[in-house]
mmCIF file of C-alpha atoms and ligand atoms in Angstrom:
data_model
loop_
_atom_site.group_PDB
_atom_site.id
_atom_site.type_symbol
_atom_site.label_atom_id
_atom_site.label_comp_id
_atom_site.label_asym_id
_atom_site.label_seq_id
_atom_site.Cartn_x
_atom_site.Cartn_y
_atom_site.Cartn_z
ATOM 1 C CA MET M 1 -15.882 -1.155 21.072
ATOM 2 C CA SER M 2 -18.884 -0.660 18.849
ATOM 3 C CA GLU M 3 -18.269 0.220 15.255
ATOM 4 C CA THR M 4 -19.236 3.652 14.063
ATOM 5 C CA LYS M 5 -19.581 4.958 10.555
ATOM 6 C CA SER M 6 -16.422 7.008 11.053
ATOM 7 C CA ASP M 7 -14.353 3.814 11.457
ATOM 8 C CA VAL M 8 -14.897 3.057 7.784
ATOM 9 C CA LEU M 9 -12.147 4.474 5.570
ATOM 10 C CA LEU M 10 -12.646 2.742 2.250
ATOM 11 C CA GLU M 11 -15.596 0.913 0.752
ATOM 12 C CA VAL M 12 -15.110 -1.105 -2.388
ATOM 13 C CA LYS M 13 -18.373 -1.893 -4.107
ATOM 14 C CA ASN M 14 -18.721 -4.213 -7.088
ATOM 15 C CA LEU M 15 -15.325 -3.114 -8.351
ATOM 16 C CA HIS M 16 -14.725 -4.184 -11.916
ATOM 17 C CA LYS M 17 -11.647 -3.608 -14.046
ATOM 18 C CA ALA M 18 -11.018 -4.844 -17.537
ATOM 19 C CA PHE M 19 -8.219 -4.014 -19.939
ATOM 20 C CA ASP M 20 -10.074 -4.237 -23.242
ATOM 21 C CA LYS M 21 -11.774 -7.634 -23.052
ATOM 22 C CA HIS M 22 -9.470 -8.970 -20.350
ATOM 23 C CA VAL M 23 -11.389 -8.861 -17.058
ATOM 24 C CA VAL M 24 -8.901 -8.514 -14.187
ATOM 25 C CA LEU M 25 -11.193 -7.563 -11.301
ATOM 26 C CA ASN M 26 -14.676 -8.959 -11.258
ATOM 27 C CA ASP M 27 -17.109 -7.620 -8.678
ATOM 28 C CA VAL M 28 -14.747 -7.071 -5.753
ATOM 29 C CA ASN M 29 -16.400 -5.985 -2.513
ATOM 30 C CA THR M 30 -14.726 -5.097 0.761
ATOM 31 C CA THR M 31 -14.609 -2.508 3.519
ATOM 32 C CA VAL M 32 -11.415 -1.139 5.057
ATOM 33 C CA ARG M 33 -11.668 0.236 8.568
ATOM 34 C CA LYS M 34 -9.351 2.531 10.457
ATOM 35 C CA GLY M 35 -6.448 0.502 11.836
ATOM 36 C CA ASP M 36 -6.913 -2.451 9.487
ATOM 37 C CA VAL M 37 -3.698 -4.065 8.318
ATOM 38 C CA ILE M 38 -4.685 -6.128 5.314
ATOM 39 C CA ALA M 39 -2.325 -8.584 3.662
ATOM 40 C CA ILE M 40 -3.173 -9.258 0.023
ATOM 41 C CA ILE M 41 -1.902 -12.577 -1.184
ATOM 42 C CA GLY M 42 -2.261 -14.443 -4.435
ATOM 43 C CA PRO M 43 -0.560 -15.771 -7.537
ATOM 44 C CA SER M 44 1.247 -13.504 -9.962
ATOM 45 C CA GLY M 45 -1.052 -11.850 -12.490
ATOM 46 C CA CYS M 46 -4.239 -12.316 -10.465
ATOM 47 C CA GLY M 47 -4.919 -8.581 -10.150
ATOM 48 C CA LYS M 48 -3.391 -7.580 -6.803
ATOM 49 C CA SER M 49 -1.613 -4.503 -8.176
ATOM 50 C CA THR M 50 -4.626 -3.555 -10.254
ATOM 51 C CA PHE M 51 -6.768 -3.738 -7.131
ATOM 52 C CA LEU M 52 -4.429 -1.489 -5.110
ATOM 53 C CA ARG M 53 -4.097 0.960 -7.987
ATOM 54 C CA SER M 54 -7.869 1.088 -8.362
ATOM 55 C CA LEU M 55 -8.226 2.299 -4.786
ATOM 56 C CA ASN M 56 -6.705 5.675 -5.632
ATOM 57 C CA MET M 57 -7.742 5.715 -9.289
ATOM 58 C CA LEU M 58 -4.258 5.084 -10.690
ATOM 59 C CA GLU M 59 -6.337 2.551 -12.585
ATOM 60 C CA MET M 60 -9.785 3.826 -13.448
ATOM 61 C CA PRO M 61 -12.358 1.140 -12.620
ATOM 62 C CA THR M 62 -14.540 -0.034 -15.500
ATOM 63 C CA GLY M 63 -17.367 -0.643 -13.067
ATOM 64 C CA GLY M 64 -18.356 -0.295 -9.435
ATOM 65 C CA HIS M 65 -17.323 2.238 -6.840
ATOM 66 C CA VAL M 66 -14.570 3.085 -4.377
ATOM 67 C CA LEU M 67 -15.670 5.289 -1.506
ATOM 68 C CA PHE M 68 -13.160 7.103 0.704
ATOM 69 C CA HIS M 69 -14.845 8.542 3.784
ATOM 70 C CA GLY M 70 -18.069 8.171 1.815
ATOM 71 C CA THR M 71 -16.826 10.127 -1.210
ATOM 72 C CA ASP M 72 -17.120 8.163 -4.433
ATOM 73 C CA LEU M 73 -13.705 8.409 -6.085
ATOM 74 C CA THR M 74 -15.060 7.140 -9.402
ATOM 75 C CA ASP M 75 -17.127 10.320 -9.594
ATOM 76 C CA LYS M 76 -15.416 12.496 -12.209
ATOM 77 C CA SER M 77 -16.094 15.665 -10.247
ATOM 78 C CA VAL M 78 -13.957 14.508 -7.296
ATOM 79 C CA ASN M 79 -10.548 16.161 -6.973
ATOM 80 C CA ILE M 80 -8.585 12.931 -7.011
ATOM 81 C CA ASN M 81 -5.227 14.631 -6.378
ATOM 82 C CA GLN M 82 -6.514 15.900 -3.068
ATOM 83 C CA ILE M 83 -7.677 12.402 -2.126
ATOM 84 C CA ARG M 84 -4.329 10.886 -3.147
ATOM 85 C CA GLU M 85 -2.631 13.037 -0.528
ATOM 86 C CA LYS M 86 -4.448 10.920 2.039
ATOM 87 C CA ILE M 87 -3.674 7.574 0.392
ATOM 88 C CA GLY M 88 0.077 6.959 0.438
ATOM 89 C CA MET M 89 1.576 4.443 -1.936
ATOM 90 C CA VAL M 90 4.846 2.552 -1.959
ATOM 91 C CA PHE M 91 5.855 0.537 -5.008
ATOM 92 C CA GLN M 92 8.128 -2.395 -5.647
ATOM 93 C CA HIS M 93 10.573 -0.078 -7.414
ATOM 94 C CA PHE M 94 11.161 2.880 -5.184
ATOM 95 C CA ASN M 95 10.619 5.598 -7.806
ATOM 96 C CA LEU M 96 12.847 8.139 -6.050
ATOM 97 C CA PHE M 97 13.966 11.150 -8.065
ATOM 98 C CA PRO M 98 17.660 10.487 -8.780
ATOM 99 C CA ASN M 99 18.626 14.140 -9.233
ATOM 100 C CA MET M 100 17.333 15.181 -5.807
ATOM 101 C CA THR M 101 18.754 14.584 -2.369
ATOM 102 C CA ILE M 102 16.923 12.324 0.028
ATOM 103 C CA ARG M 103 15.565 15.342 1.916
ATOM 104 C CA GLU M 104 14.413 16.983 -1.333
ATOM 105 C CA ASN M 105 12.685 13.761 -2.368
ATOM 106 C CA ILE M 106 10.722 13.770 0.875
ATOM 107 C CA CYS M 107 9.929 17.504 0.887
ATOM 108 C CA LEU M 108 8.912 17.797 -2.750
ATOM 109 C CA ALA M 109 5.224 16.906 -2.634
ATOM 110 C CA PRO M 110 4.209 18.570 0.657
ATOM 111 C CA VAL M 111 5.894 21.841 -0.418
ATOM 112 C CA LYS M 112 4.671 21.735 -4.008
ATOM 113 C CA LEU M 113 1.128 21.117 -2.836
ATOM 114 C CA LYS M 114 1.503 23.919 -0.301
ATOM 115 C CA LEU M 115 0.699 21.631 2.620
ATOM 116 C CA MET M 116 3.854 22.763 4.399
ATOM 117 C CA THR M 117 6.450 25.487 4.167
ATOM 118 C CA LYS M 118 9.970 24.441 3.120
ATOM 119 C CA GLU M 119 11.073 24.687 6.741
ATOM 120 C CA GLU M 120 8.186 22.586 8.028
ATOM 121 C CA ALA M 121 8.729 19.955 5.361
ATOM 122 C CA SER M 122 12.444 19.837 6.085
ATOM 123 C CA LYS M 123 11.791 19.337 9.791
ATOM 124 C CA LYS M 124 9.268 16.635 9.005
ATOM 125 C CA ALA M 125 11.761 14.961 6.636
ATOM 126 C CA ASP M 126 14.333 14.828 9.428
ATOM 127 C CA GLU M 127 11.806 13.301 11.822
ATOM 128 C CA LEU M 128 10.761 10.702 9.264
ATOM 129 C CA LEU M 129 14.334 9.857 8.329
ATOM 130 C CA GLU M 130 15.057 9.297 11.991
ATOM 131 C CA ARG M 131 12.023 7.020 12.167
ATOM 132 C CA VAL M 132 13.259 4.885 9.270
ATOM 133 C CA GLY M 133 16.828 4.898 10.606
ATOM 134 C CA LEU M 134 18.370 7.106 7.916
ATOM 135 C CA LYS M 135 18.904 10.412 9.657
ATOM 136 C CA ASP M 136 22.463 10.699 8.368
ATOM 137 C CA LYS M 137 21.422 10.253 4.708
ATOM 138 C CA ALA M 138 19.334 13.426 4.291
ATOM 139 C CA ASP M 139 21.841 15.195 2.064
ATOM 140 C CA THR M 140 22.940 12.259 -0.049
ATOM 141 C CA TYR M 141 21.442 11.097 -3.343
ATOM 142 C CA PRO M 142 19.415 7.931 -4.013
ATOM 143 C CA ALA M 143 22.264 6.377 -6.029
ATOM 144 C CA MET M 144 24.356 6.259 -2.864
ATOM 145 C CA LEU M 145 21.818 4.127 -1.005
ATOM 146 C CA SER M 146 21.196 0.395 -0.962
ATOM 147 C CA GLY M 147 17.858 -0.952 -2.170
ATOM 148 C CA GLY M 148 16.628 -1.389 1.382
ATOM 149 C CA GLN M 149 17.599 2.171 2.255
ATOM 150 C CA LYS M 150 15.884 3.503 -0.876
ATOM 151 C CA GLN M 151 12.682 1.716 0.037
ATOM 152 C CA ARG M 152 12.841 3.136 3.559
ATOM 153 C CA VAL M 153 13.158 6.610 2.006
ATOM 154 C CA ALA M 154 10.172 5.864 -0.250
ATOM 155 C CA ILE M 155 8.169 4.984 2.860
ATOM 156 C CA ALA M 156 9.282 8.195 4.589
ATOM 157 C CA ARG M 157 8.316 10.159 1.483
ATOM 158 C CA ALA M 158 4.819 8.685 1.483
ATOM 159 C CA LEU M 159 4.461 9.404 5.207
ATOM 160 C CA ALA M 160 5.441 13.046 4.709
ATOM 161 C CA MET M 161 1.943 13.679 3.379
ATOM 162 C CA ASN M 162 0.377 12.447 6.624
ATOM 163 C CA PRO M 163 -1.692 9.821 4.810
ATOM 164 C CA GLU M 164 -4.635 8.096 6.458
ATOM 165 C CA VAL M 165 -3.965 4.847 4.696
ATOM 166 C CA MET M 166 -0.882 3.340 3.079
ATOM 167 C CA LEU M 167 -0.828 1.013 0.098
ATOM 168 C CA PHE M 168 2.244 -1.183 -0.294
ATOM 169 C CA ASP M 169 2.673 -3.094 -3.536
ATOM 170 C CA GLU M 170 5.263 -5.820 -2.976
ATOM 171 C CA PRO M 171 7.577 -3.430 -1.144
ATOM 172 C CA THR M 172 10.339 -6.015 -0.694
ATOM 173 C CA SER M 173 10.141 -7.962 -3.961
ATOM 174 C CA ALA M 174 12.904 -6.010 -5.667
ATOM 175 C CA LEU M 175 15.308 -6.234 -2.743
ATOM 176 C CA ASP M 176 18.268 -8.492 -2.139
ATOM 177 C CA PRO M 177 17.322 -10.977 0.586
ATOM 178 C CA GLU M 178 19.518 -9.392 3.241
ATOM 179 C CA MET M 179 17.615 -6.095 2.897
ATOM 180 C CA VAL M 180 14.098 -7.461 3.173
ATOM 181 C CA GLY M 181 14.113 -7.514 6.976
ATOM 182 C CA GLU M 182 14.945 -3.837 7.488
ATOM 183 C CA VAL M 183 12.034 -2.770 5.279
ATOM 184 C CA LEU M 184 9.568 -5.197 6.850
ATOM 185 C CA THR M 185 10.604 -3.913 10.286
ATOM 186 C CA ILE M 186 9.681 -0.356 9.310
ATOM 187 C CA ILE M 187 6.325 -1.467 7.911
ATOM 188 C CA LYS M 188 5.661 -3.497 11.041
ATOM 189 C CA GLU M 189 6.390 -0.506 13.263
ATOM 190 C CA LEU M 190 4.048 1.567 11.154
ATOM 191 C CA ALA M 191 1.319 -1.044 11.554
ATOM 192 C CA GLN M 192 1.852 -1.114 15.293
ATOM 193 C CA SER M 193 1.535 2.672 15.410
ATOM 194 C CA GLY M 194 -2.040 2.236 14.146
ATOM 195 C CA MET M 195 -1.595 3.120 10.485
ATOM 196 C CA THR M 196 -4.251 1.629 8.237
ATOM 197 C CA MET M 197 -2.618 -0.308 5.436
ATOM 198 C CA LEU M 198 -3.044 -2.729 2.586
ATOM 199 C CA ILE M 199 0.047 -4.719 1.710
ATOM 200 C CA VAL M 200 0.501 -6.930 -1.310
ATOM 201 C CA THR M 201 3.199 -9.339 -0.245
ATOM 202 C CA HIS M 202 4.749 -12.728 -0.805
ATOM 203 C CA GLU M 203 6.272 -12.649 2.683
ATOM 204 C CA MET M 204 3.919 -15.085 4.386
ATOM 205 C CA GLY M 205 5.512 -14.984 7.852
ATOM 206 C CA PHE M 206 5.294 -11.212 7.820
ATOM 207 C CA ALA M 207 1.669 -11.269 6.608
ATOM 208 C CA LYS M 208 0.709 -13.647 9.382
ATOM 209 C CA GLU M 209 2.474 -11.634 12.052
ATOM 210 C CA VAL M 210 1.498 -8.105 11.067
ATOM 211 C CA SER M 211 -1.972 -8.224 9.530
ATOM 212 C CA ASN M 212 -5.379 -8.497 11.114
ATOM 213 C CA ARG M 213 -6.974 -9.609 7.820
ATOM 214 C CA CYS M 214 -5.576 -11.763 5.035
ATOM 215 C CA MET M 215 -7.156 -11.736 1.610
ATOM 216 C CA PHE M 216 -6.548 -14.317 -1.079
ATOM 217 C CA PHE M 217 -6.959 -12.998 -4.596
ATOM 218 C CA SER M 218 -7.708 -15.372 -7.461
ATOM 219 C CA ASP M 219 -9.995 -15.360 -10.472
ATOM 220 C CA GLY M 220 -10.395 -11.593 -10.312
ATOM 221 C CA ASN M 221 -11.763 -11.511 -6.808
ATOM 222 C CA ILE M 222 -11.143 -11.948 -3.090
ATOM 223 C CA THR M 223 -11.920 -15.649 -3.015
ATOM 224 C CA GLU M 224 -11.064 -16.161 0.631
ATOM 225 C CA GLU M 225 -10.558 -13.855 3.578
ATOM 226 C CA ASN M 226 -9.797 -14.659 7.165
ATOM 227 C CA ALA M 227 -7.907 -13.625 10.265
ATOM 228 C CA PRO M 228 -4.236 -14.526 9.726
ATOM 229 C CA LYS M 229 -4.091 -17.585 11.974
ATOM 230 C CA GLU M 230 -7.155 -19.151 10.347
ATOM 231 C CA PHE M 231 -6.051 -18.098 6.889
ATOM 232 C CA PHE M 232 -2.701 -19.873 7.139
ATOM 233 C CA GLU M 233 -3.558 -22.762 9.432
ATOM 234 C CA ASN M 234 -7.002 -23.615 8.180
ATOM 235 C CA PRO M 235 -7.438 -22.542 4.552
ATOM 236 C CA GLN M 236 -10.852 -23.429 3.153
ATOM 237 C CA SER M 237 -10.708 -23.381 -0.625
ATOM 238 C CA PRO M 238 -8.676 -25.839 -2.698
ATOM 239 C CA ARG M 239 -7.072 -22.868 -4.477
ATOM 240 C CA LEU M 240 -5.727 -21.343 -1.281
ATOM 241 C CA LYS M 241 -4.654 -24.734 0.058
ATOM 242 C CA GLU M 242 -2.707 -25.355 -3.114
ATOM 243 C CA PHE M 243 -1.205 -21.857 -3.135
ATOM 244 C CA LEU M 244 -0.074 -22.093 0.491
ATOM 245 C CA SER M 245 1.361 -25.569 -0.019
ATOM 246 C CA LYS M 246 3.651 -24.064 -2.660
ATOM 247 C CA VAL M 247 4.775 -20.946 -0.812
ATOM 248 C CA LEU M 248 5.009 -22.059 2.819
HETATM 249 P P1 LIG N 301 -0.590 -8.993 -9.891
HETATM 250 O O1 LIG N 301 -0.208 -7.708 -9.257
HETATM 251 O O2 LIG N 301 -1.480 -9.838 -9.060
HETATM 252 O O3 LIG N 301 0.606 -9.776 -10.357
HETATM 253 P P2 LIG N 301 -1.669 -7.280 -11.971
HETATM 254 O O4 LIG N 301 -2.745 -6.529 -11.305
HETATM 255 O O5 LIG N 301 -0.383 -6.583 -12.200
HETATM 256 O O6 LIG N 301 -1.438 -8.672 -11.204
HETATM 257 O O7 LIG N 301 -2.166 -7.782 -13.373
HETATM 258 C C1 LIG N 301 -3.360 -8.533 -13.532
HETATM 259 C C2 LIG N 301 -3.592 -8.773 -15.006
HETATM 260 O O8 LIG N 301 -3.896 -7.549 -15.639
HETATM 261 C C3 LIG N 301 -2.406 -9.364 -15.738
HETATM 262 O O9 LIG N 301 -2.878 -10.303 -16.664
HETATM 263 C C4 LIG N 301 -1.804 -8.178 -16.443
HETATM 264 O O10 LIG N 301 -1.177 -8.553 -17.621
HETATM 265 C C5 LIG N 301 -3.024 -7.309 -16.721
HETATM 266 N N1 LIG N 301 -2.708 -5.875 -16.747
HETATM 267 C C6 LIG N 301 -2.260 -5.142 -15.697
HETATM 268 N N2 LIG N 301 -2.078 -3.856 -16.043
HETATM 269 C C7 LIG N 301 -2.414 -3.772 -17.358
HETATM 270 C C8 LIG N 301 -2.454 -2.709 -18.326
HETATM 271 N N3 LIG N 301 -2.113 -1.458 -17.985
HETATM 272 N N4 LIG N 301 -2.866 -3.015 -19.577
HETATM 273 C C9 LIG N 301 -3.229 -4.267 -19.910
HETATM 274 N N5 LIG N 301 -3.217 -5.302 -19.071
HETATM 275 C C10 LIG N 301 -2.819 -5.082 -17.809
HETATM 276 MG MG1 LIG N 302 1.627 -6.867 -8.840
#
């Protein structure tokens, strides 16, 4: 299939981010196409979270551009809240509202932003909870759920906005080992359904299985990128070789 302009979702151009004098991202360039499942891998502190957060301006770049469907998000006149509706994000710590039921957590944003009526959002919440295997938890509170269940709710909540792309920042790093699998399964199903996603992860088997592109971050940039098989079986740079020898 030939590529068309409309396949391109995100373009990252010369992205630069510094906190005071500390340069974290230095001239990052990449293009994300519809259906891409991108695993972002790299040592702690190398800028993976900063990169993800720069894609929806949770971190304001100090240089360069991020284009979403051709719209430059670094342009101050862009309504970034509207764009964020289309870019779902799931964090390491689930960030659910403890005083709201699971259904209320999922319905909050779509109703508040007037994207859906309460009834529509509630119906959507039920569908999503079924999808993440938590249909019976709609009326309970986050405190009653395990970490794995909370993360599945956080994924359902992000999906309630009908995003075009999902950003996952180490979605299983805060979980007890026995709960990692259930969350990865949901993310894998989402990938197989065609959702475009970028996933920062330390789960190498999962990255290899689920992604179509693997990026290695180091020294403030994507220093190596390849298809998963090549990435893991035939790393090129000494840095990636060394990193993989430690984590595999
Ligand atoms: P990773 O996700 O790869 O572990 P981060 O993107 O969280 O790395 O952080 C990259 C670097 O940027 C680290 O040195 C971190 O201390 C620094 N950093 C991240 N966020 C901030 C911030 N808000 N203020 C100052 N420094 C930050
Ligand atoms: Mg991080």
